[in-house]
PDB file of N, CA and C in Angstrom:
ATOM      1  N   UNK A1149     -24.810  44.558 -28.257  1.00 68.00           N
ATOM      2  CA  UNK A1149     -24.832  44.930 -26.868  1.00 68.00           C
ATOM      3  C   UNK A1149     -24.476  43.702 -26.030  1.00 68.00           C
ATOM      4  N   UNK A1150     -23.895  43.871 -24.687  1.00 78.00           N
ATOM      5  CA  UNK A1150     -22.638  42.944 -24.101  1.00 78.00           C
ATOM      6  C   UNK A1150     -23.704  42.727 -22.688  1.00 78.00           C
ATOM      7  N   UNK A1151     -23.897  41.788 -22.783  1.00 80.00           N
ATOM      8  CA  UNK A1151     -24.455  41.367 -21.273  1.00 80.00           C
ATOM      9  C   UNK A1151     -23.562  41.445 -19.874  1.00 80.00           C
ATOM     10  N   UNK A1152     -23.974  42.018 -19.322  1.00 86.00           N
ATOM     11  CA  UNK A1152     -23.082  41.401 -17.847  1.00 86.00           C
ATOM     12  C   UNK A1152     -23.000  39.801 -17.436  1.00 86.00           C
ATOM     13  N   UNK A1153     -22.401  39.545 -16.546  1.00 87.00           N
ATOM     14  CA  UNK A1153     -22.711  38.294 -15.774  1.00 87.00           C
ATOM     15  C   UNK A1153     -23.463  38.340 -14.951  1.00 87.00           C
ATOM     16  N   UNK A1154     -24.531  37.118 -14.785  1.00 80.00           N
ATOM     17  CA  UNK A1154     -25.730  37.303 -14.033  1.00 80.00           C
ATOM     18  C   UNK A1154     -25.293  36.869 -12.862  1.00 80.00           C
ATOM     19  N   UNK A1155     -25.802  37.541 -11.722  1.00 83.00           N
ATOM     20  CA  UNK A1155     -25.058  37.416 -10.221  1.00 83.00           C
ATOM     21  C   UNK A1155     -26.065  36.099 -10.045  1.00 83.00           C
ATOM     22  N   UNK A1156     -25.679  34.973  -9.204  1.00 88.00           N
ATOM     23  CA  UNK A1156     -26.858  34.241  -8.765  1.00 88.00           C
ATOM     24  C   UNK A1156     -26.773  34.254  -7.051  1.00 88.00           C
ATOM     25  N   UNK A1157     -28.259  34.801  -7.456  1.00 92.00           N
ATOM     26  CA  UNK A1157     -28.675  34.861  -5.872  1.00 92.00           C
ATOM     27  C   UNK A1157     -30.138  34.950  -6.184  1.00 92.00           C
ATOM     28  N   UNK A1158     -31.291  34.932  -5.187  1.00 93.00           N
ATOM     29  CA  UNK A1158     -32.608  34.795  -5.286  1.00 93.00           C
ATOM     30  C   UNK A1158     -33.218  36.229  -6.383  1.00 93.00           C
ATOM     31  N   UNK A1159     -34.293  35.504  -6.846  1.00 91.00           N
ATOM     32  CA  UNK A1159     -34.831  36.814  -7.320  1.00 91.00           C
ATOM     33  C   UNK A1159     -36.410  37.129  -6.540  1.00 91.00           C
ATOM     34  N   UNK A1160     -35.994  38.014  -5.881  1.00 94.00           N
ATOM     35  CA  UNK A1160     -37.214  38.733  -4.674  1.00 94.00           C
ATOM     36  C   UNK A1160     -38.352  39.039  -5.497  1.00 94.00           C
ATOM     37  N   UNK A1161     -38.588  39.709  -6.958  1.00 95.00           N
ATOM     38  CA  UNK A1161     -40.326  39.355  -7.427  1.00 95.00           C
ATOM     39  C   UNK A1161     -40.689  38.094  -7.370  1.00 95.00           C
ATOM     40  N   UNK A1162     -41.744  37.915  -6.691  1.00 93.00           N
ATOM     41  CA  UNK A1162     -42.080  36.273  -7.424  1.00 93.00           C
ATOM     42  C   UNK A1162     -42.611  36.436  -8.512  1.00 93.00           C
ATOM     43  N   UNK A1163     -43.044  37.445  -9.451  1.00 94.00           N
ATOM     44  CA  UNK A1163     -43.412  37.175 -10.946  1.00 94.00           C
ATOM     45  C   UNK A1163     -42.296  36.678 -11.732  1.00 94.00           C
ATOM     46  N   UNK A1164     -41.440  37.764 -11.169  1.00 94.00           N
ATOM     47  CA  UNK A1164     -40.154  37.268 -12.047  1.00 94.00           C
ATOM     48  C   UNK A1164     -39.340  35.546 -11.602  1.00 94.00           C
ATOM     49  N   UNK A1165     -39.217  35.467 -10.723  1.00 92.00           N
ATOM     50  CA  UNK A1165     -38.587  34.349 -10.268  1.00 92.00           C
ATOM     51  C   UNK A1165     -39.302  33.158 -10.991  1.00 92.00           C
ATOM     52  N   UNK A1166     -41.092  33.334 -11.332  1.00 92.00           N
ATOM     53  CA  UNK A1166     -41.513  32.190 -12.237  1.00 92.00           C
ATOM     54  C   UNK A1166     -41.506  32.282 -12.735  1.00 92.00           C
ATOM     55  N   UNK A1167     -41.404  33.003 -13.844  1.00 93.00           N
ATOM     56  CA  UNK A1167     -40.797  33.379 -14.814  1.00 93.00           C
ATOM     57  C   UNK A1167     -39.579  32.807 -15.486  1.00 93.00           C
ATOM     58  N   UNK A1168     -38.530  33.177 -14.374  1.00 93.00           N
ATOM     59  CA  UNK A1168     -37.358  32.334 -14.683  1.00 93.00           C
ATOM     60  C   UNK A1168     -37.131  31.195 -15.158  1.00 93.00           C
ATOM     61  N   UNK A1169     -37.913  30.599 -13.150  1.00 93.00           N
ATOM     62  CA  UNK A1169     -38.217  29.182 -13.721  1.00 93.00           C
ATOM     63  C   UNK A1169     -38.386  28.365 -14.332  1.00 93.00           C
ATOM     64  N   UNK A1170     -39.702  29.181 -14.982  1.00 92.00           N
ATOM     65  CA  UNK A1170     -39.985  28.348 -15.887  1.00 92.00           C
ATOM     66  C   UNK A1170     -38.841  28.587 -17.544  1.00 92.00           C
ATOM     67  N   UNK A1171     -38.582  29.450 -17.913  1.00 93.00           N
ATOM     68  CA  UNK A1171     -37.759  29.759 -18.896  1.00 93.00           C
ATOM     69  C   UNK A1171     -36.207  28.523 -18.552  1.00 93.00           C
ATOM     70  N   UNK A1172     -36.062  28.656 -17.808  1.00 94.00           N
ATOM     71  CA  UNK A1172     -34.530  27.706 -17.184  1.00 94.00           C
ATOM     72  C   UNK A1172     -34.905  26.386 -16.644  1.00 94.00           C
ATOM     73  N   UNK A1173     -36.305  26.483 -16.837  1.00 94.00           N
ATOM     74  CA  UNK A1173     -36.528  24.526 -16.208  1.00 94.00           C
ATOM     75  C   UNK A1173     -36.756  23.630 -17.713  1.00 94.00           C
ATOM     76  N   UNK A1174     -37.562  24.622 -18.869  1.00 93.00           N
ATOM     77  CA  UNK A1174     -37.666  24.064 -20.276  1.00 93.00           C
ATOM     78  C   UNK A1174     -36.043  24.355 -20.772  1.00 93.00           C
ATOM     79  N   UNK A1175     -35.032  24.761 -20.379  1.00 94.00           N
ATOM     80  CA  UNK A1175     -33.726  24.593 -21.120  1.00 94.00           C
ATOM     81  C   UNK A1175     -33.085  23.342 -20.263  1.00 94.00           C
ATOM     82  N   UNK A1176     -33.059  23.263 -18.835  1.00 95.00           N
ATOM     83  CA  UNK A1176     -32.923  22.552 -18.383  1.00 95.00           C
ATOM     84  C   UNK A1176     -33.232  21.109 -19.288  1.00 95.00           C
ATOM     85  N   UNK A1177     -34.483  21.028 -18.949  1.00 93.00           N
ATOM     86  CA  UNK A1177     -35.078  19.666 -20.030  1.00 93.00           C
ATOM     87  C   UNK A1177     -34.736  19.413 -20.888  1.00 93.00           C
ATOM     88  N   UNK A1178     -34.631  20.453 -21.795  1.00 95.00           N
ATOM     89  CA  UNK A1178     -34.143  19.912 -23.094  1.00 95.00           C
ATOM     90  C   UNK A1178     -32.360  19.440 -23.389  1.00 95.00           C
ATOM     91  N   UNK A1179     -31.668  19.873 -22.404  1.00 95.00           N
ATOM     92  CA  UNK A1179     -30.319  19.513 -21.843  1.00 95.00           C
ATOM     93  C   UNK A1179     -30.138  18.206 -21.712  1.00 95.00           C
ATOM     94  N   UNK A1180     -31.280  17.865 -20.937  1.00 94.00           N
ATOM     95  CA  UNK A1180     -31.581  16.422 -20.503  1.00 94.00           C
ATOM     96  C   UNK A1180     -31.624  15.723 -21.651  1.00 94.00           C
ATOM     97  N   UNK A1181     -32.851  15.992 -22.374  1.00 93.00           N
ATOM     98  CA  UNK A1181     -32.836  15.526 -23.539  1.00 93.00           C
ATOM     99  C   UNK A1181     -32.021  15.070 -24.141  1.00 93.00           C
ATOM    100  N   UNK A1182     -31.210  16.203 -24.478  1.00 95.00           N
ATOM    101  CA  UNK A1182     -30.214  16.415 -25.539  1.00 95.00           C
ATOM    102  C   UNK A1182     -28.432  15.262 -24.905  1.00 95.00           C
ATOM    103  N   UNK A1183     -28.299  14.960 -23.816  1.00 94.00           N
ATOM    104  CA  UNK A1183     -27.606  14.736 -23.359  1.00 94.00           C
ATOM    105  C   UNK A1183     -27.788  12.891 -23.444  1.00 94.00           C
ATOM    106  N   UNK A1184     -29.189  12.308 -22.858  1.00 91.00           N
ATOM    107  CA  UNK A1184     -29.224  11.485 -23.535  1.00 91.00           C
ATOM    108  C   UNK A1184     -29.464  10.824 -24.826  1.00 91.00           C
ATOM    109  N   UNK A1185     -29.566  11.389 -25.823  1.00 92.00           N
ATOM    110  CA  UNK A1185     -29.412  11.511 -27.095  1.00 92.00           C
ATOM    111  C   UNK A1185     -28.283  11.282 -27.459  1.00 92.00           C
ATOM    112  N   UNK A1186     -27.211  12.470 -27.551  1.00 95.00           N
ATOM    113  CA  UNK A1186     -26.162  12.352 -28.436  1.00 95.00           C
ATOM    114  C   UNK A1186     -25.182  11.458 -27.142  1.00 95.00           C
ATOM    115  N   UNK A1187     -25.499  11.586 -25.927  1.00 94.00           N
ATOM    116  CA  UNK A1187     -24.556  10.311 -25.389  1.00 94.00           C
ATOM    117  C   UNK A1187     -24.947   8.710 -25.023  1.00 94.00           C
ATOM    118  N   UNK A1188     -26.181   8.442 -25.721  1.00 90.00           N
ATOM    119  CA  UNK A1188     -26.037   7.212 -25.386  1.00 90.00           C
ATOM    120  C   UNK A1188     -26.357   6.697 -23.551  1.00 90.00           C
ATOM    121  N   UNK A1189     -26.804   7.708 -22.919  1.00 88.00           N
ATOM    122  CA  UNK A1189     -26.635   7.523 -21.410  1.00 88.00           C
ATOM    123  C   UNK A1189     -28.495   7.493 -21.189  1.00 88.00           C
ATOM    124  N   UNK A1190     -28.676   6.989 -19.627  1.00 86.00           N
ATOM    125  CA  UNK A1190     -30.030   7.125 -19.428  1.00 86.00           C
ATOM    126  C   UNK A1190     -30.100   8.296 -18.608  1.00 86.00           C
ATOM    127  N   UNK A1191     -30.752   8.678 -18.396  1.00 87.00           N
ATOM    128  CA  UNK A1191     -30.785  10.422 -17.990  1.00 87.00           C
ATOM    129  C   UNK A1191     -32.699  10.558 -17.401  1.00 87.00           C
ATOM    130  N   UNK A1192     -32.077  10.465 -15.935  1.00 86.00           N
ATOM    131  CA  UNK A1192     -33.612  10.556 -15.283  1.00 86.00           C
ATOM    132  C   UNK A1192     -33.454  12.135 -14.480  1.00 86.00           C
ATOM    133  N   UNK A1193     -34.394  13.311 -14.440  1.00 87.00           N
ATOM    134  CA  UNK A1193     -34.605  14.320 -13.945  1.00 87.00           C
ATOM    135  C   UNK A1193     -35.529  14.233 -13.039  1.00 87.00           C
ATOM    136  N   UNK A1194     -35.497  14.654 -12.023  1.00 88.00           N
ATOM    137  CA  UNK A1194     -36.834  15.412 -11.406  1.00 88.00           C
ATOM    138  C   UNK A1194     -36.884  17.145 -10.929  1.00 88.00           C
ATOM    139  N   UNK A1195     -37.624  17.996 -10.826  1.00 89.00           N
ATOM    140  CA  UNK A1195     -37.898  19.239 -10.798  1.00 89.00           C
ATOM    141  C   UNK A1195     -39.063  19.664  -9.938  1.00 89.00           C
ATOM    142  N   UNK A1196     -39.144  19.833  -8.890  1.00 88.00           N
ATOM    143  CA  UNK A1196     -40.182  20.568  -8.051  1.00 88.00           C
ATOM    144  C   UNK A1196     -40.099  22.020  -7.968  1.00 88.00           C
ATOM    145  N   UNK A1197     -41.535  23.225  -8.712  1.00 88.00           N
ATOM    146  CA  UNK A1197     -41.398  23.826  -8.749  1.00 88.00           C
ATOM    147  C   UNK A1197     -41.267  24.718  -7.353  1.00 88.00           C
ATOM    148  N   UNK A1198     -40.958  25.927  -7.079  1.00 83.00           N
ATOM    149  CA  UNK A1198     -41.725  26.881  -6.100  1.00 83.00           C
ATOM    150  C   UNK A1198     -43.212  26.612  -4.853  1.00 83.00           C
ATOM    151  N   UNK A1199     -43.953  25.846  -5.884  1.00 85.00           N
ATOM    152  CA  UNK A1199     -45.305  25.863  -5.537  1.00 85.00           C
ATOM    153  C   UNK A1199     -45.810  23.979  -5.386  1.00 85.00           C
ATOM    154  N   UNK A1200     -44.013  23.400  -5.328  1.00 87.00           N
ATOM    155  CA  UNK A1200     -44.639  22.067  -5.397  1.00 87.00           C
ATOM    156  C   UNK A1200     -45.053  20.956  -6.425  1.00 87.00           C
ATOM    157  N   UNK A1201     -45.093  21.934  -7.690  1.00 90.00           N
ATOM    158  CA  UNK A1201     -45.165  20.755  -8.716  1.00 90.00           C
ATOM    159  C   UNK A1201     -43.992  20.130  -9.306  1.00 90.00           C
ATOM    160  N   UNK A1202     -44.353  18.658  -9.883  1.00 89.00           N
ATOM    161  CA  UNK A1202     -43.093  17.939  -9.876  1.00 89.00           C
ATOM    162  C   UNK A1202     -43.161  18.292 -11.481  1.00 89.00           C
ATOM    163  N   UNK A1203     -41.683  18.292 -12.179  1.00 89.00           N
ATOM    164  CA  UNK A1203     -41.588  18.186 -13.612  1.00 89.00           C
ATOM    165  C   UNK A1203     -40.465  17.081 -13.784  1.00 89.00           C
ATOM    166  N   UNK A1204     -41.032  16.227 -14.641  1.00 87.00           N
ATOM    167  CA  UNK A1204     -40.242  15.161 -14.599  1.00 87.00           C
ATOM    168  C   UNK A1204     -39.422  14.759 -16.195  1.00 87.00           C
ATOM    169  N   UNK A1205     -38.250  14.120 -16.434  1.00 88.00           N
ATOM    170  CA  UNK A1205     -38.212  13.600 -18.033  1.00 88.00           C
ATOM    171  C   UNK A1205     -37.300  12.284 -17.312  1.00 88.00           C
ATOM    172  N   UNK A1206     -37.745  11.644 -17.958  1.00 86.00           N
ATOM    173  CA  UNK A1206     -36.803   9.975 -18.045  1.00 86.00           C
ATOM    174  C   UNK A1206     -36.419  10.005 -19.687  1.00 86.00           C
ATOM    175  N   UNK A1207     -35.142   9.420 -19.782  1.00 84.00           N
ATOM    176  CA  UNK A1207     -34.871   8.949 -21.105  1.00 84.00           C
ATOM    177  C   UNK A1207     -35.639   7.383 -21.182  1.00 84.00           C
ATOM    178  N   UNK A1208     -35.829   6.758 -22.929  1.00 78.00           N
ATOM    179  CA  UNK A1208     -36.523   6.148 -23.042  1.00 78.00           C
ATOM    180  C   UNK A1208     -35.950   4.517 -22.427  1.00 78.00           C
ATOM    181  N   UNK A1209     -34.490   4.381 -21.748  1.00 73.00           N
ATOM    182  CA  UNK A1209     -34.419   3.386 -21.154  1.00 73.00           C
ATOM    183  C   UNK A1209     -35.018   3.116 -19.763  1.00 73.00           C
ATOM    184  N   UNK A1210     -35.511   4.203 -19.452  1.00 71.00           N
ATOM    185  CA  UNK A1210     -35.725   4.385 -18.063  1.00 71.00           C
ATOM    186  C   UNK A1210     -37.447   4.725 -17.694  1.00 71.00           C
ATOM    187  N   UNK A1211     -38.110   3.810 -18.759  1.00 66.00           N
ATOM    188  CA  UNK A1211     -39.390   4.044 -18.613  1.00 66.00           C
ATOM    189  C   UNK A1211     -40.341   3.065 -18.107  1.00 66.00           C
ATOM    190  N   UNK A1212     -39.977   1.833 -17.831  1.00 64.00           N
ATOM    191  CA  UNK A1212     -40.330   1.078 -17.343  1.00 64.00           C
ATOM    192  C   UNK A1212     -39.572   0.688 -15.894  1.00 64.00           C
ATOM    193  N   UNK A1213     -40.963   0.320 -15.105  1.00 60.00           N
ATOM    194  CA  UNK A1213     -40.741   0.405 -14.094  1.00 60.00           C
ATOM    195  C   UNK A1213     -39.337  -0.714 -12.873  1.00 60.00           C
ATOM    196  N   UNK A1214     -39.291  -1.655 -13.571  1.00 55.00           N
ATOM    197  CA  UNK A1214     -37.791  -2.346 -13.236  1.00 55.00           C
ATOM    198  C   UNK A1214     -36.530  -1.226 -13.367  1.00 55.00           C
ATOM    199  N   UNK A1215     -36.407  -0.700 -14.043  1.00 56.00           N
ATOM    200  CA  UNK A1215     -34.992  -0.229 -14.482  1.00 56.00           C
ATOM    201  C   UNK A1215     -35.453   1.746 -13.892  1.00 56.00           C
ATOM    202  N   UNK A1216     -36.073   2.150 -13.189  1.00 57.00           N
ATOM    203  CA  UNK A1216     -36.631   2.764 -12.058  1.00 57.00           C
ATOM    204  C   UNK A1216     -36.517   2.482 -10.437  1.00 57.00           C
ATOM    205  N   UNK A1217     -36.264   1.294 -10.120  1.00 63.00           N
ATOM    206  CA  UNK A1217     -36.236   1.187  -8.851  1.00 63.00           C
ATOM    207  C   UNK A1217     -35.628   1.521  -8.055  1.00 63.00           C
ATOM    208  N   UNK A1218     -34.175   2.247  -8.958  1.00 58.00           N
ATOM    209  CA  UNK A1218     -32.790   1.947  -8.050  1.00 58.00           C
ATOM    210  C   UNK A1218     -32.889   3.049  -7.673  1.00 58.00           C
ATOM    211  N   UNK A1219     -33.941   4.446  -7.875  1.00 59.00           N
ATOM    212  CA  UNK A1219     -34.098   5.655  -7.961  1.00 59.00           C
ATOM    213  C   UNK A1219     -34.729   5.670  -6.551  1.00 59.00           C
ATOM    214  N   UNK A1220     -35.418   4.877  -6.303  1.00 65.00           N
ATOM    215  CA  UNK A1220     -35.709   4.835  -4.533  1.00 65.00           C
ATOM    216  C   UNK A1220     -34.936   4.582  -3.834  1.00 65.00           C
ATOM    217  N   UNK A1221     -33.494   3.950  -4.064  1.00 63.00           N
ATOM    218  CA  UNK A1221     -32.555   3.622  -3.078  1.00 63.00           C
ATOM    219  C   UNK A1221     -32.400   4.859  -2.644  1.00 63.00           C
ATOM    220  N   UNK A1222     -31.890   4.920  -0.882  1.00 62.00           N
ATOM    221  CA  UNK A1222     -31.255   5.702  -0.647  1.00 62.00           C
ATOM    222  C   UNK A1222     -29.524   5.740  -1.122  1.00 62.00           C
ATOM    223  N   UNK A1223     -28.753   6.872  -1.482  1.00 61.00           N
ATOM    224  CA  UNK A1223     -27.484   6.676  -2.273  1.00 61.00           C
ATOM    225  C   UNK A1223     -26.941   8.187  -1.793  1.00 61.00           C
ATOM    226  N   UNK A1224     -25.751   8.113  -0.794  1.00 54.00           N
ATOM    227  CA  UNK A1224     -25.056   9.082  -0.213  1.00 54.00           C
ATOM    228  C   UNK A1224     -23.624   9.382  -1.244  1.00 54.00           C
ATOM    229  N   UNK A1225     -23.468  10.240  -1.420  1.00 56.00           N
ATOM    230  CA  UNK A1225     -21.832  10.536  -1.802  1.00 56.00           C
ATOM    231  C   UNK A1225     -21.272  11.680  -1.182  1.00 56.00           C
ATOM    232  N   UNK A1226     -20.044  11.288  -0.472  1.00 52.00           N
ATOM    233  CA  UNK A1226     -19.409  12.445   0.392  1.00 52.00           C
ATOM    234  C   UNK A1226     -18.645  13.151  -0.976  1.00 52.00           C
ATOM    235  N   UNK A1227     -19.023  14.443  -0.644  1.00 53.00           N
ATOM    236  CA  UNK A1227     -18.132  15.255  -1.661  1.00 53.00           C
ATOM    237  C   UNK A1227     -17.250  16.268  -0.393  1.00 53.00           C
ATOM    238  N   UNK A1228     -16.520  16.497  -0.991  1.00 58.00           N
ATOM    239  CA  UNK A1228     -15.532  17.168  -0.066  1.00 58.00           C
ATOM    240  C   UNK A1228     -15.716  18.830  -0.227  1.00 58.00           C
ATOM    241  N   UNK A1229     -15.721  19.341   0.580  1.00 53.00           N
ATOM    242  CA  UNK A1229     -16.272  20.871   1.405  1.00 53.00           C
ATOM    243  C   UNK A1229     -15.011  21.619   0.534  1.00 53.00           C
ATOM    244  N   UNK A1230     -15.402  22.827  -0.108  1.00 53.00           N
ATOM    245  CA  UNK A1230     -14.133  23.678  -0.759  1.00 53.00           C
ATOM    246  C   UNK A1230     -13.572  24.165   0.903  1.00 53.00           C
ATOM    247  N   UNK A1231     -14.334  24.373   1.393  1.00 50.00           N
ATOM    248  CA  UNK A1231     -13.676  24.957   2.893  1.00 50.00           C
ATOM    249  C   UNK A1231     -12.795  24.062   3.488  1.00 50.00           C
ATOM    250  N   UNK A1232     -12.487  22.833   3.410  1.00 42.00           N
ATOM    251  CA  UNK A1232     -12.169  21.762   4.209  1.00 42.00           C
ATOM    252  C   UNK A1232     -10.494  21.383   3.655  1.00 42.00           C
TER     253      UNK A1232
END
């Protein structure tokens, strides 16, 4: 059996929507994971749920607090508008 494509737009239960969440914030993570792993890269996440809680993963270069700091800079990048 053939799935559709999932439209993205909000999902109006909130059972379901945490639900989601949470199902797509543990794949999320493990992405993370998985990304600094097989590439060699440092890979810092953060995740605030619905309700405010933070979920966090740092790769293991990025666990001490020196090589963290630059994460407080403020850091702008203009990306350009598909409309524009």
């Amino acid at each position: 059996m053939v799935r559709g494509k999932t439209q993205m737009r909000r999902i109006e239960k909130t059972a379901s929507r945490q639900v989601t969440f949470s199902k797509r914030r543990n794949g999320l993570l493990k992405k993370a994971f998985e990304l600094s792993v097989l590439c060699d890269v440092e890979v810092a996440l953060m995740i605030f749920s619905p309700t405010g809680r933070l979920y966090e993963f740092a790769s293991a270069g990025l666990v001490n607090e020196e090589s963290t700091c630059w994460l407080a800079r403020p850091r702008f990048v203009k990306v350009k508008s598909s409309a524009s």
